[in-house]
């Protein structure tokens, strides 16, 4: 049996829609695989009741098919589905790494990114690699149509998850179809600022670069209490706040000494809007971990 732990990820980081992603130190999914004649899936853990075990509808099914690697796949969810924390992508990334090892396919982690992306596409409607790339490779990732660049950044983060669900497929429908030149210039400036901050391990620049006037405002409307939570996090010291992935998770960048206060302020902010929430005090972390022959 092969076991893989794949981390939660936060995609977009405001200014990098469908391109930027970051591996979070926690939470994570754990996937175990054993060879079988046909693929079967068992799901347990956080939000398991909302996740199909049919291989055609679970992100790991498409991965097993792409690798021609039928298996009994057990998924222990540490990442709630429809969270904006890359829950569906984490399972797909973990399955890709585990099945590659189980069947000795010899593919690199980079080779596995588009294969895990096929799993993501089954639930979100189209391929976006900004969750599976950091889940496999770790760090801050820039995923383009050509390749993936990785920066092993050291940035403290808070990911706050409210008890509401937003499906990535639905949240992609509210993304504006086009942008003005002014919006384009603004976004490029912020994205470059964020990337510079990641390369310098500078939470101030990362936070500044998380601001976005295009995709995030449309999605914020789907998250009850978002504006209050954002203000509360900034008042508690966050250097930047944005929607995590497609939401409803909210991501804050910060200095380490402010992380605890920001986490409490974000949970209180959701509570003020009548929404229960939990906050993960985390940081940019490593990619999926393989535990062979357990
Ligand atoms: N292995 C899986 N883990 C999580 N969600 C899955 C999985 N397989 C299929 N899904 C479905 O994908 C959807 C959640 O994915 P998505 O909307 O992209 O949110 P998230 O941000 O949590 O990845 C839910 O409808 C869920 O049932
Ligand atoms: N770029 C995608 C990322 C979706 O992330 P998720 O964690 O919500 O699945 C998008 O913004 O649609």
Coordinates of C-alpha atoms and ligand atoms in Angstrom, one line a residue:
X1 CA 0.0 0.0 0.0
X2 CA 1.2 3.5 -0.8
X3 CA 0.1 6.5 1.3
X4 CA 0.4 10.2 0.3
X5 CA -0.4 13.3 2.3
X6 CA -1.3 16.3 0.1
X7 CA -1.7 19.7 1.5
X8 CA -4.5 22.3 1.1
X9 CA -3.6 25.0 -1.3
X10 CA -4.8 28.6 -1.9
X11 CA -5.2 29.5 -5.5
X12 CA -5.2 33.0 -7.2
X13 CA -3.9 35.0 -4.3
X14 CA -6.0 37.9 -5.6
X15 CA -4.0 39.1 -8.6
X16 CA -3.1 35.7 -10.1
X17 CA -6.4 34.2 -11.3
X18 CA -5.8 30.6 -12.5
X19 CA -2.0 31.1 -12.3
X20 CA -0.8 31.7 -8.7
X21 CA -1.1 29.0 -6.0
X22 CA 0.5 28.3 -2.7
X23 CA 0.8 25.1 -0.7
X24 CA -0.4 25.5 2.9
X25 CA 1.3 23.8 5.8
X26 CA -2.1 22.6 7.0
X27 CA -4.8 21.1 6.6
X28 CA -4.2 18.1 4.3
X29 CA -5.8 15.0 2.7
X30 CA -4.4 11.5 3.1
X31 CA -4.8 9.1 0.2
X32 CA -4.0 5.3 0.4
X33 CA -3.9 3.2 -2.8
X34 CA -3.7 -0.6 -3.4
X35 CA -3.7 -2.4 -6.8
X36 CA -7.1 -3.6 -8.0
X37 CA -8.7 -4.8 -11.2
X38 CA -11.0 -1.8 -11.3
X39 CA -11.0 1.5 -9.4
X40 CA -13.1 1.8 -6.3
X41 CA -13.1 4.7 -3.9
X42 CA -13.9 5.1 -0.2
X43 CA -14.1 8.6 1.3
X44 CA -14.0 9.4 5.1
X45 CA -13.3 12.5 7.1
X46 CA -14.2 16.2 6.9
X47 CA -17.2 16.7 4.5
X48 CA -17.1 13.1 3.3
X49 CA -20.9 13.0 3.0
X50 CA -20.7 15.6 0.2
X51 CA -18.1 13.7 -1.9
X52 CA -19.1 11.1 -4.5
X53 CA -17.4 7.7 -4.4
X54 CA -18.2 7.1 -8.1
X55 CA -14.9 7.2 -10.0
X56 CA -16.5 9.2 -12.8
X57 CA -17.4 12.0 -10.3
X58 CA -14.5 11.9 -7.8
X59 CA -11.3 13.8 -8.8
X60 CA -9.2 10.7 -8.2
X61 CA -11.1 8.6 -10.7
X62 CA -9.8 10.6 -13.7
X63 CA -6.3 10.4 -12.4
X64 CA -6.4 6.6 -12.1
X65 CA -7.7 6.4 -15.6
X66 CA -5.1 8.8 -17.0
X67 CA -2.3 6.7 -15.4
X68 CA -4.0 3.4 -16.4
X69 CA -3.7 2.5 -12.8
X70 CA -6.8 0.9 -11.4
X71 CA -6.8 0.8 -7.6
X72 CA -8.7 0.7 -4.4
X73 CA -8.4 4.3 -3.3
X74 CA -9.1 5.4 0.2
X75 CA -9.4 9.2 0.8
X76 CA -9.3 10.6 4.3
X77 CA -10.4 14.2 4.0
X78 CA -8.7 16.8 6.2
X79 CA -9.8 19.5 3.8
X80 CA -13.5 20.3 3.6
X81 CA -14.9 20.2 0.0
X82 CA -16.1 23.4 -1.6
X83 CA -13.8 25.3 0.6
X84 CA -11.6 27.4 -1.6
X85 CA -8.7 25.5 0.0
X86 CA -8.0 23.2 -3.0
X87 CA -9.9 20.2 -1.4
X88 CA -10.6 18.5 -4.7
X89 CA -7.1 19.3 -6.1
X90 CA -5.4 17.8 -3.0
X91 CA -7.1 14.4 -3.5
X92 CA -6.2 14.5 -7.2
X93 CA -2.6 15.4 -6.5
X94 CA -2.2 12.8 -3.8
X95 CA -3.7 10.1 -6.0
X96 CA -1.4 11.0 -8.9
X97 CA 1.7 10.7 -6.7
X98 CA 0.5 7.5 -5.1
X99 CA -0.6 5.7 -8.2
X100 CA 2.6 6.7 -10.1
X101 CA 4.5 5.0 -7.3
X102 CA 2.2 2.0 -7.0
X103 CA 2.4 1.2 -10.7
X104 CA 6.0 2.4 -11.1
X105 CA 5.1 4.8 -13.9
X106 CA 8.4 6.8 -13.4
X107 CA 6.8 10.2 -13.9
X108 CA 8.2 13.3 -12.2
X109 CA 6.1 15.5 -9.9
X110 CA 6.1 18.1 -12.7
X111 CA 4.8 15.4 -15.2
X112 CA 2.0 14.6 -12.7
X113 CA 0.7 18.2 -12.6
X114 CA -1.4 18.0 -15.8
X115 CA -2.6 14.5 -14.9
X116 CA -3.8 15.7 -11.5
X117 CA -5.4 18.7 -13.4
X118 CA -7.6 16.2 -15.3
X119 CA -9.1 15.2 -12.0
X120 CA -9.7 18.8 -11.1
X121 CA -11.4 19.4 -14.5
X122 CA -14.1 16.7 -13.7
X123 CA -15.5 18.9 -10.9
X124 CA -14.7 22.5 -11.9
X125 CA -15.6 22.3 -15.5
X126 CA -12.2 23.2 -17.0
X127 CA -8.5 22.6 -16.3
X128 CA -6.8 24.9 -13.9
X129 CA -3.5 23.9 -12.4
X130 CA -3.2 26.5 -9.7
X131 CA -4.2 24.0 -6.9
X132 CA -2.6 20.8 -8.1
X133 CA 0.8 22.4 -8.9
X134 CA 1.5 23.6 -5.4
X135 CA -0.1 20.5 -3.9
X136 CA 2.5 18.4 -5.8
X137 CA 5.5 20.8 -5.9
X138 CA 5.0 22.8 -2.7
X139 CA 5.9 26.5 -2.2
X140 CA 4.4 29.4 -4.2
X141 CA 3.7 28.3 -7.8
X142 CA 3.2 30.2 -11.1
X143 CA 1.4 27.8 -13.5
X144 CA 1.1 29.0 -17.1
X145 CA 0.1 27.1 -20.2
X146 CA 3.9 26.4 -20.8
X147 CA 5.3 25.3 -17.4
X148 CA 5.2 25.8 -13.6
X149 CA 7.7 28.0 -11.7
X150 CA 8.2 27.3 -8.0
X151 CA 9.4 29.7 -5.3
X152 CA 10.1 28.1 -1.9
X153 CA 8.7 31.2 -0.1
X154 CA 8.5 31.6 3.6
X155 CA 5.3 33.6 4.3
X156 CA 2.9 33.3 7.3
X157 CA -0.7 32.9 6.4
X158 CA -4.2 32.6 8.0
X159 CA -6.8 30.7 6.0
X160 CA -10.3 31.2 7.5
X161 CA -13.0 28.8 6.4
X162 CA -16.7 29.8 7.0
X163 CA -19.4 27.2 7.3
X164 CA -20.8 28.0 3.9
X165 CA -20.1 26.2 0.7
X166 CA -19.2 27.7 -2.7
X167 CA -18.6 25.4 -5.6
X168 CA -15.7 26.3 -7.9
X169 CA -17.8 25.6 -10.9
X170 CA -20.5 28.2 -9.7
X171 CA -17.8 30.7 -8.7
X172 CA -16.2 30.5 -12.2
X173 CA -19.6 31.6 -13.7
X174 CA -19.3 35.0 -12.0
X175 CA -15.8 35.8 -13.3
X176 CA -16.1 38.8 -15.6
X177 CA -15.7 37.8 -19.3
X178 CA -13.2 40.7 -20.1
X179 CA -11.0 43.4 -18.6
X180 CA -10.2 47.0 -19.5
X181 CA -6.7 48.1 -20.2
X182 CA -6.7 50.0 -16.8
X183 CA -7.8 46.8 -15.0
X184 CA -5.1 44.9 -16.8
X185 CA -2.3 47.3 -15.8
X186 CA -3.5 47.3 -12.2
X187 CA -3.5 43.5 -12.1
X188 CA -0.1 43.1 -13.7
X189 CA 1.4 45.6 -11.2
X190 CA -0.1 43.8 -8.2
X191 CA 0.9 40.3 -9.5
X192 CA 4.5 41.5 -10.1
X193 CA 4.5 43.0 -6.5
X194 CA 3.3 39.7 -5.0
X195 CA 5.8 37.6 -6.9
X196 CA 8.7 39.9 -5.8
X197 CA 7.4 39.6 -2.3
X198 CA 7.5 35.8 -2.5
X199 CA 11.1 35.8 -3.9
X200 CA 12.1 38.1 -1.0
X201 CA 10.1 36.3 1.8
X202 CA 8.5 39.7 2.4
X203 CA 4.9 39.6 3.8
X204 CA 4.4 43.3 3.2
X205 CA 4.9 43.0 -0.6
X206 CA 3.0 39.8 -0.8
X207 CA 0.0 41.4 1.0
X208 CA 0.1 44.5 -1.2
X209 CA 0.2 42.3 -4.3
X210 CA -2.9 40.3 -3.2
X211 CA -5.3 43.2 -4.1
X212 CA -7.4 42.6 -7.1
X213 CA -10.3 44.7 -8.6
X214 CA -11.5 42.2 -11.2
X215 CA -12.3 38.7 -10.0
X216 CA -12.3 39.0 -6.3
X217 CA -15.1 41.7 -6.0
X218 CA -17.4 39.5 -8.0
X219 CA -16.7 36.5 -5.8
X220 CA -16.8 38.3 -2.5
X221 CA -20.5 38.8 -3.1
X222 CA -20.9 35.0 -2.7
X223 CA -19.3 35.1 0.8
X224 CA -21.6 36.4 3.6
X225 CA -19.5 38.7 5.8
X226 CA -16.5 39.0 3.5
X227 CA -16.0 42.8 3.7
X228 CA -16.2 42.8 7.6
X229 CA -13.8 39.8 7.8
X230 CA -11.3 41.6 5.5
X231 CA -11.5 44.8 7.5
X232 CA -11.1 42.9 10.8
X233 CA -8.0 41.0 9.5
X234 CA -6.4 44.2 8.2
X235 CA -7.0 46.0 11.5
X236 CA -5.4 43.0 13.3
X237 CA -2.2 43.4 11.2
X238 CA -2.8 41.4 8.0
X239 CA -0.7 42.8 5.2
X240 CA -3.2 41.6 2.6
X241 CA -6.5 39.7 2.5
X242 CA -8.3 38.1 -0.5
X243 CA -10.7 35.3 -1.4
X244 CA -8.9 31.9 -1.2
X245 CA -9.4 30.1 -4.6
X246 CA -13.0 30.4 -5.6
X247 CA -14.0 30.9 -1.9
X248 CA -15.6 30.8 0.6
X249 CA -12.2 30.5 2.3
X250 CA -10.5 33.8 3.0
X251 CA -6.7 34.1 3.0
X252 CA -4.6 36.7 4.9
X253 CA -0.8 37.2 4.6
X254 CA 0.9 38.5 7.7
X255 CA 4.0 38.7 9.9
X256 CA 4.3 35.7 12.3
X257 CA 3.7 37.8 15.5
X258 CA 0.3 38.9 14.2
X259 CA -1.0 35.5 13.0
X260 CA -2.9 34.5 16.2
X261 CA -4.7 37.9 16.5
X262 CA -5.7 37.9 12.8
X263 CA -7.1 34.3 13.1
X264 CA -9.3 35.4 16.0
X265 CA -10.4 38.6 14.3
X266 CA -11.4 36.7 11.1
X267 CA -13.5 34.2 13.1
X268 CA -15.1 37.0 15.0
X269 CA -15.8 38.9 11.7
X270 CA -17.7 35.9 10.3
X271 CA -19.5 35.5 13.7
X272 CA -20.7 39.1 13.4
X273 CA -22.3 38.1 10.1
X274 CA -24.0 35.1 11.7
X275 CA -21.6 32.6 10.1
X276 CA -19.5 30.0 12.1
X277 CA -15.9 29.7 10.9
X278 CA -12.6 28.1 11.8
X279 CA -9.2 29.6 11.1
X280 CA -6.0 27.7 10.2
X281 CA -2.8 29.5 11.3
X282 CA -0.5 28.3 8.6
X283 CA 2.3 29.2 6.2
X284 CA 3.5 28.4 2.8
X285 CA 4.5 24.7 3.0
X286 CA 5.9 21.7 1.1
X287 CA 4.2 19.6 -1.5
X288 CA 2.7 16.2 -1.1
X289 CA 4.6 13.7 1.0
X290 CA 4.9 10.0 -0.1
X291 CA 5.0 7.2 2.5
X292 CA 5.8 4.0 0.4
X293 CA 5.1 0.4 1.5
X294 CA 3.3 1.2 4.7
Ligands
LIG1 N1 -11.7 13.9 -3.8 C1 -12.5 14.9 -3.7 N2 -12.3 15.8 -2.7 C2 -13.1 16.9 -2.6 N3 -14.2 17.2 -3.4 C3 -14.4 16.3 -4.4 C4 -13.6 15.2 -4.6 N4 -14.1 14.5 -5.7 C5 -15.2 15.2 -6.1 N5 -15.4 16.3 -5.4 C6 -16.4 17.3 -5.6 O1 -15.8 18.5 -5.9 C7 -16.5 19.6 -5.4 C8 -15.6 20.4 -4.6 O2 -14.6 20.9 -5.4 P1 -14.4 22.5 -5.6 O3 -15.8 23.1 -5.9 O4 -13.3 22.7 -6.6 O5 -14.0 23.0 -4.2 P2 -12.6 23.0 -3.4 O6 -12.2 24.4 -3.3 O7 -12.8 22.5 -2.1 O8 -11.6 22.1 -4.2 C9 -17.6 19.0 -4.5 O9 -18.8 19.0 -5.3 C10 -17.2 17.6 -4.3 O10 -18.3 16.7 -4.1
LIG2 N1 -8.3 29.4 -10.2 C1 -9.4 28.6 -9.7 C2 -9.1 28.1 -8.3 C3 -10.2 27.3 -7.6 O1 -9.7 27.0 -6.3 P1 -10.6 26.1 -5.3 O2 -9.7 25.9 -4.1 O3 -11.8 27.0 -5.0 O4 -11.0 24.9 -6.0 C4 -10.6 29.5 -9.6 O5 -10.5 30.6 -9.0 O6 -11.7 29.2 -10.1

